[in-house]
Amino acid sequence: MHTVVQPGATPLAGESAPVARVAIAGATGFTGQELLRLLSRHPAVALTAAMSSGQSAGASRRLPALTRLWDGAIAPLSLETLAGEADLVFLALPDSAAAEIAPALVDAGVRVIDLSGAFRLRDQAQRARWYPETHALPRGLAYGLTELERQAVASAQMVANPGCYPTATLLPLRPLISAGLVSPGTDIVVDAKSGVSGAGKTPSERTHFSEVHGSVAAYGVFGHRHGAEIEQGAGREVNFVPHLMPLDRGILSTIYVRLTPGTTEESLAAVFDKTYGGEPFVRLVGPALPEIKHVAHTNFCDIGWRVDASGRAVLVSVIDNLLKGASGQAVQNMNVMLGLDQTTGLW
Amino acid sequence: MHTVVQPGATPLAGESAPVARVAIAGATGFTGQELLRLLSRHPAVALTAAMSSGQSAGASRRLPALTRLWDGAIAPLSLETLAGEADLVFLALPDSAAAEIAPALVDAGVRVIDLSGAFRLRDQAQRARWYPETHALPRGLAYGLTELERQAVASAQMVANPGCYPTATLLPLRPLISAGLVSPGTDIVVDAKSGVSGAGKTPSERTHFSEVHGSVAAYGVFGHRHGAEIEQGAGREVNFVPHLMPLDRGILSTIYVRLTPGTTEESLAAVFDKTYGGEPFVRLVGPALPEIKHVAHTNFCDIGWRVDASGRAVLVSVIDNLLKGASGQAVQNMNVMLGLDQTTGLW
Amino acid sequence: MHTVVQPGATPLAGESAPVARVAIAGATGFTGQELLRLLSRHPAVALTAAMSSGQSAGASRRLPALTRLWDGAIAPLSLETLAGEADLVFLALPDSAAAEIAPALVDAGVRVIDLSGAFRLRDQAQRARWYPETHALPRGLAYGLTELERQAVASAQMVANPGCYPTATLLPLRPLISAGLVSPGTDIVVDAKSGVSGAGKTPSERTHFSEVHGSVAAYGVFGHRHGAEIEQGAGREVNFVPHLMPLDRGILSTIYVRLTPGTTEESLAAVFDKTYGGEPFVRLVGPALPEIKHVAHTNFCDIGWRVDASGRAVLVSVIDNLLKGASGQAVQNMNVMLGLDQTTGLW
Amino acid sequence: MHTVVQPGATPLAGESAPVARVAIAGATGFTGQELLRLLSRHPAVALTAAMSSGQSAGASRRLPALTRLWDGAIAPLSLETLAGEADLVFLALPDSAAAEIAPALVDAGVRVIDLSGAFRLRDQAQRARWYPETHALPRGLAYGLTELERQAVASAQMVANPGCYPTATLLPLRPLISAGLVSPGTDIVVDAKSGVSGAGKTPSERTHFSEVHGSVAAYGVFGHRHGAEIEQGAGREVNFVPHLMPLDRGILSTIYVRLTPGTTEESLAAVFDKTYGGEPFVRLVGPALPEIKHVAHTNFCDIGWRVDASGRAVLVSVIDNLLKGASGQAVQNMNVMLGLDQTTGLW
């Protein structure tokens, strides 16, 4: 394998030879720019290409925040170049574009981390409902909720990077369900609050500053595709309602569950300690409550919890939706796939 | 009854003789200033005094937003003056001060609208837990959730003005419970989101701009006094969790319930239409979802709802916490008490 | 003159016969909605029509904030209907549409208040540079900076409502120049800060929440059309630079001038007192400094000032850009044109 | 020199022996926490102590954002420990505390980087006016505007780290004045806009969320100590007015100057290129205009400029006030003092 160092990158002092060549398809959106920021300074990989679909190509001048961090050009999207110049490709594209490109890259032997939703749902009926453009799942596919799927990710040919809401919700919820602490047959409510960057970069009435500032709104009740992804991870029905908040980055997920008899705050603490005690990016703050402020611009997921005498529990988790909820977790997955320390380039 | 027009008020053209003299005790906090704004221009009452406890008295220069609207002085708090110069007194004071003053005013024959929490809970044990400074309830006391308690308010000697969270929550929830549409024995979850003005005017780490901006936080899990007030109004257990949002004014309450078998979106619509069809300040937007933006700086409560095939319902309501959640509803209650059209001075 | 009360309006108690029929062309933008809010409740005029260009017509369902305040339909734009059903028409349209419609309405004998920029500049060369679509000025045209042009406004057939930046800047600056207090031949710097609603309702990269939140940006240096309007009002060169701020409503204008020898803080106070002492909507706060918070959602302009020993002065003024900077001042102008108290419907 | 690695730090892979032991006095304020964040992960120094004055000591639990990044305890402030365990001390203390401690540390042979204002003004009369608690300047003192004072910083015993406003203003202004491009005898206006974190962590009415959100305010007209610091750096009179904006981090400085005859936009570009062409942390974006968004959470200063035909220039610069305006520049200065690449630990 030969490595091609992209011309715009400033070499880091003491940098050793990169272990892989990586590329980004879809580099001008919010998650794409975060990937550029993270990968251009990553000490162990060489960023060989950053591409964008037609109208945004050559748009490096439109990324003034990245000057000096990435001075290369944004090239037009080219499957051939991706397959030829990269060992691992990040897809930060719309679902339909990712659905088309990912299988071709996998067939060409390139490893893929897909940040779209196209390959997250394993059940074909669910996938047909929420992502009709996706026909089949590529071989060697893992679901990239890193802390809970590390082994599968390590050997995967392709990783479906989780959605932001599912990441914030499943990290606290799944271990409790797996440990049998959540009462079967009771309702699970997930009330999630997100910043606007989660809605993407395309201007719309929904993302107009004057609509969002000073306001809060629920949306997607009984009809958000991340609800299906959360139910897949939880293995049971969940009532998920996302809300749009007047901030840029961050998700706070409040989760309401009924516990099995005898379960206490300490029971939860024990499960969380066992699951996440050695995890660098999960911080257990219960019985305190986490706040978005503490994780913004980081790859952390902070988790807090409270239990009352009648067996009700409230779990609260926070992430930066563009990092742990997207590009940060994607790089964490890449680190795992390449056998690197998973925190490399993420502090 | 003779009326004393306060010197700072600019008379309104075509104004007829006021039907009552009113005063404000606690005029410099957020809700007090809103009362000043509303009452100084109210066409049917004369604002005869605006008072504040020691350190804020004479503070009219610190209320620059109110210049021209109210140019009178803020006097030191005086029970005698209140009893002598007003037929109806608004208390926008801390709980303990209200607990002390309200009974004395009632005894002096003055009608009282109390915006504190001291007299909201009827159950003595509950009140002792959450408001230990309150000993007994004055005679002629009504709970001022106007649309649902209008008759009691009309004849009340004193009104306990509801909390902001209970107002936003009980207006959508109580009619459904009363109509028997909510399944008994199931959990009710109330996930409420509030702007910072709800935390009051006193500076603290919690209200520092840099703590709130770009952040979201849950608080008061299993331990917020408004939870007790909501349970009183609902007549059953409710899991209430408030959240602090990076905006100034407004509350959005998301309510998760299980419906009795056979209940549909139309069943809810029918109950809401019957309850609120003629109410000027409640707007039914279901199956659309309301947003804080649409009610900020108004006395409206907007209510939306969705029901799924399995009998789960999500209710969403929004209010301006300083108006319908405090001072606006207080003036609405005053209008009802004085036999005025309830919208007077509130458009 | 016969009046047609529009069907959606709730009659106000004690309302007397309207003195004029008014209509809005362009009712769905930010300023159009503010006009709707103000005029639908105005006690002395009847709002007979609210129109919008093609794609927004019938859009009343998209104005949820106005439900109950205005329940009429938004009709398609019709010059005939405007001329037939209104005595006075507000134009809240793009410059080019206003340039086309206004002269026709004036010719039809209708009085017009134009909120666009098309007719603000009297000098033909300036107008050709900044508003090339405008060919000639209608007869009976006044510039609607109410406090300084009241007589002209009162008798005008048409009023060009001032821009938001010029309103905030000329109210403090023009009286000082007229009184000879500003040193000739020195630079005047106007550094203005605006909320995002001033950029209009159309979504764009510039108004995307994630671009504005947590950011501040200058724009239009040496090339903003409001600079020409400010220079017209000041009668001399002004270095005007607008900035976009992360808030929704409001403008703060900081004005730096050199004073003529001997001019003091008191000299400025005397001129301001003489000019604005009797004006209900101008509040003089100098030597304190005004803040946007104090005028948001009002028609006030607050003005403060400081002078140092060397003859430098800093003037600071604030307005709500959608009210005193647009729709509020437009209604104020209407009141003057109709011989009403200028504050009618604006408290 | 022996190094003491603090117990809370996670060793970085491939880390070589630290070149210096550093400590922070005042670690719990906004700038102190940024220093903790930067220094705990700095690859070339060992953070040996983080201290705070009495009431905040032991407060590591109150720094939840820093968990995992810094798990050490915050010790009570001890001059002895600082002198014994650190080769270089950062002071992030109030002016008066810094004025007292800094000379003692210098006398003990410790190098000092002071983030307070106590030692920034060289002129004794100016210092007595703005920082009366400061009596004399320690020997070996440099002013730490890194790009323009690198040689002095490299050999300094102590560095007075510049104020946030002076950093944002002098980086664009000083080179133009030094090159003789600014017309003598004309007014220089600096209109600066800052986020709230610049006001510090202590809660006050001024920093209450509800006061700042949706508002903009000027303050300190003709009386801000940073004005004196800017005039010191500019070598002439400057009219400096700071403004508080509703955002957390960032400063935008708009600078209005008259140029000497014949000076063009290209003249400015040439001077800036010569001064900053090789500087990693200064990005020249003129004739585009920089935005706070592009530098938030970085150590960059972005500079843009425009010149008109009559010789007026508008310069716009942006920084993150907590990084390039405080802690980032402090670490940059430390890198220079220790002979490291100045960008170490700052990407």
Coordinates of C-alpha atoms in Angstrom, one line a residue, chain B residues 132-331:
Chain B
P132 CA -43.7 24.8 54.8
E133 CA -44.2 28.5 55.4
T134 CA -47.9 28.3 54.5
H135 CA -50.1 27.4 57.5
A136 CA -53.7 27.8 56.5
L137 CA -55.7 28.6 53.4
P138 CA -57.7 31.9 53.5
R139 CA -61.4 31.7 53.0
G140 CA -62.9 32.2 49.6
L141 CA -59.8 30.7 47.9
A142 CA -60.0 29.6 44.2
Y143 CA -57.4 27.9 42.0
G144 CA -57.0 30.3 39.1
L145 CA -56.7 28.0 36.0
T146 CA -59.2 30.3 34.4
E147 CA -60.7 28.3 31.6
L148 CA -61.4 25.3 33.9
E149 CA -62.3 27.2 37.1
R150 CA -64.1 30.3 35.9
Q151 CA -67.1 30.1 38.2
A152 CA -64.9 29.6 41.3
V153 CA -62.7 32.5 40.3
A154 CA -65.6 34.8 39.6
S155 CA -66.8 34.8 43.2
A156 CA -63.4 34.2 44.9
Q157 CA -62.1 36.5 47.6
M158 CA -58.6 35.2 46.7
V159 CA -57.1 33.4 43.7
A160 CA -54.0 31.2 43.8
N161 CA -52.7 31.8 40.3
P162 CA -51.3 28.5 38.9
G163 CA -47.7 27.7 38.3
C164 CA -46.4 28.1 34.8
Y165 CA -45.7 24.3 34.2
P166 CA -49.1 23.3 35.7
T167 CA -50.9 25.8 33.4
A168 CA -49.2 24.5 30.3
T169 CA -49.8 20.9 31.4
L170 CA -53.3 20.9 32.9
L171 CA -55.0 22.8 30.2
P172 CA -54.5 19.9 27.7
L173 CA -54.4 17.1 30.2
R174 CA -57.3 17.7 32.6
P175 CA -60.2 17.7 30.1
L176 CA -59.0 14.3 28.8
I177 CA -58.8 12.8 32.2
S178 CA -62.2 14.3 33.2
A179 CA -63.7 12.8 30.0
G180 CA -62.3 9.4 30.9
L181 CA -60.1 9.1 27.8
V182 CA -56.9 8.4 29.7
S183 CA -56.3 4.8 30.6
P184 CA -56.3 4.3 34.4
G185 CA -53.2 2.7 35.9
T186 CA -50.9 3.7 33.1
D187 CA -48.0 6.1 33.4
I188 CA -48.3 9.8 32.4
V189 CA -45.1 11.4 31.5
V190 CA -44.8 15.2 31.3
D191 CA -41.5 16.4 29.8
A192 CA -41.6 20.2 30.0
K193 CA -39.2 22.7 28.5
S194 CA -38.9 26.3 29.9
G195 CA -37.1 29.5 29.1
V196 CA -34.9 31.1 31.7
S197 CA -37.2 33.9 32.9
G198 CA -39.1 31.2 34.7
A199 CA -36.1 31.0 37.1
G200 CA -36.6 34.5 38.2
K201 CA -34.5 37.7 38.1
T202 CA -32.0 36.9 40.8
P203 CA -28.6 36.2 39.2
S204 CA -27.1 32.8 39.9
E205 CA -24.7 30.3 38.3
R206 CA -27.9 28.6 36.9
T207 CA -29.0 31.7 35.1
H208 CA -25.6 33.0 33.9
F209 CA -25.8 33.5 30.1
S210 CA -22.7 31.4 29.5
E211 CA -24.2 28.4 31.4
V212 CA -27.5 28.5 29.4
H213 CA -26.5 29.5 25.9
G214 CA -25.8 26.5 23.8
S215 CA -27.0 24.1 26.5
V216 CA -30.0 22.2 27.7
A217 CA -30.4 20.7 31.1
A218 CA -33.0 18.6 33.0
Y219 CA -33.6 19.5 36.7
G220 CA -35.9 18.7 39.6
V221 CA -36.4 15.0 38.6
F222 CA -38.8 13.4 41.1
G223 CA -38.6 16.6 43.2
H224 CA -40.2 19.7 41.7
R225 CA -43.1 21.4 43.5
H226 CA -44.9 21.9 40.2
G227 CA -45.1 18.2 40.0
A228 CA -47.3 18.1 43.1
E229 CA -49.5 20.8 41.6
I230 CA -49.8 18.9 38.3
E231 CA -50.8 15.7 40.2
Q232 CA -53.4 17.7 42.2
G233 CA -54.9 18.9 39.0
A234 CA -54.7 15.6 37.2
G235 CA -56.0 13.6 40.2
R236 CA -53.3 10.9 39.7
E237 CA -49.6 10.3 39.6
V238 CA -47.6 12.1 36.9
N239 CA -43.9 11.8 36.1
F240 CA -43.0 15.4 35.6
V241 CA -39.5 16.5 34.5
P242 CA -38.7 20.2 33.7
H243 CA -35.9 21.2 31.5
L244 CA -34.1 24.6 31.1
M245 CA -33.8 25.8 27.5
P246 CA -31.6 28.6 26.0
L247 CA -34.5 31.0 25.4
D248 CA -36.0 33.8 27.6
R249 CA -39.7 33.2 27.5
G250 CA -42.0 30.3 26.9
I251 CA -42.8 26.8 28.0
L252 CA -43.5 23.7 25.8
S253 CA -45.0 20.8 27.6
T254 CA -44.9 17.3 25.9
I255 CA -47.3 14.9 27.5
Y256 CA -47.3 11.2 26.9
V257 CA -50.4 9.2 27.8
R258 CA -52.1 5.8 27.1
L259 CA -55.7 6.2 26.0
T260 CA -58.7 4.0 26.9
P261 CA -59.6 1.5 24.1
G262 CA -61.3 2.9 21.1
T263 CA -60.2 6.5 21.7
T264 CA -59.0 8.2 18.6
E265 CA -57.5 11.5 17.5
E266 CA -61.1 12.6 16.8
S267 CA -62.2 11.7 20.3
L268 CA -59.6 14.1 21.7
A269 CA -60.6 16.8 19.2
A270 CA -64.2 16.5 20.4
V271 CA -63.3 16.9 24.0
F272 CA -61.0 19.8 23.3
D273 CA -63.6 21.5 21.1
K274 CA -66.3 21.1 23.7
T275 CA -64.0 22.5 26.5
Y276 CA -62.2 25.2 24.6
G277 CA -64.2 25.9 21.5
G278 CA -65.5 29.2 22.9
E279 CA -62.3 30.2 24.8
P280 CA -60.4 33.2 23.3
F281 CA -57.1 32.2 24.8
V282 CA -56.9 28.5 24.0
R283 CA -56.1 27.7 20.4
L284 CA -56.5 24.1 19.2
V285 CA -54.0 23.3 16.5
G286 CA -54.0 19.5 16.5
P287 CA -53.1 17.4 14.6
A288 CA -50.5 20.2 13.9
L289 CA -48.0 20.8 16.7
P290 CA -47.7 24.2 18.4
E291 CA -44.5 26.1 18.8
I292 CA -43.4 28.6 21.5
K293 CA -42.8 31.2 18.8
H294 CA -46.5 31.4 18.2
V295 CA -47.5 32.3 21.7
A296 CA -44.5 34.4 23.0
H297 CA -45.7 37.8 24.2
T298 CA -49.3 36.6 24.2
N299 CA -51.8 35.1 26.7
F300 CA -52.5 32.2 24.4
C301 CA -52.2 28.5 25.1
D302 CA -51.9 26.5 21.9
I303 CA -52.6 22.8 22.1
G304 CA -51.8 20.0 19.6
W305 CA -52.2 16.3 19.7
R306 CA -51.4 13.0 17.9
V307 CA -52.8 9.5 18.5
D308 CA -51.4 6.3 17.1
A309 CA -53.1 3.0 16.3
S310 CA -52.0 1.4 19.5
G311 CA -53.7 4.0 21.7
R312 CA -50.7 6.1 22.6
A313 CA -51.2 9.9 22.6
V314 CA -48.8 12.7 22.6
L315 CA -50.1 16.1 23.6
V316 CA -48.1 19.3 23.1
S317 CA -48.9 22.6 24.6
V318 CA -47.2 26.0 24.6
I319 CA -47.6 29.2 26.6
D320 CA -45.6 32.3 27.4
N321 CA -44.6 31.6 31.0
L322 CA -44.7 35.2 32.0
L323 CA -48.2 35.8 30.5
K324 CA -50.5 32.8 30.4
G325 CA -48.1 31.1 32.8
A326 CA -48.2 34.0 35.3
S327 CA -49.2 37.7 34.9
G328 CA -51.4 37.3 31.9
Q329 CA -53.5 34.7 33.5
A330 CA -53.6 36.8 36.7
V331 CA -55.1 39.7 34.8

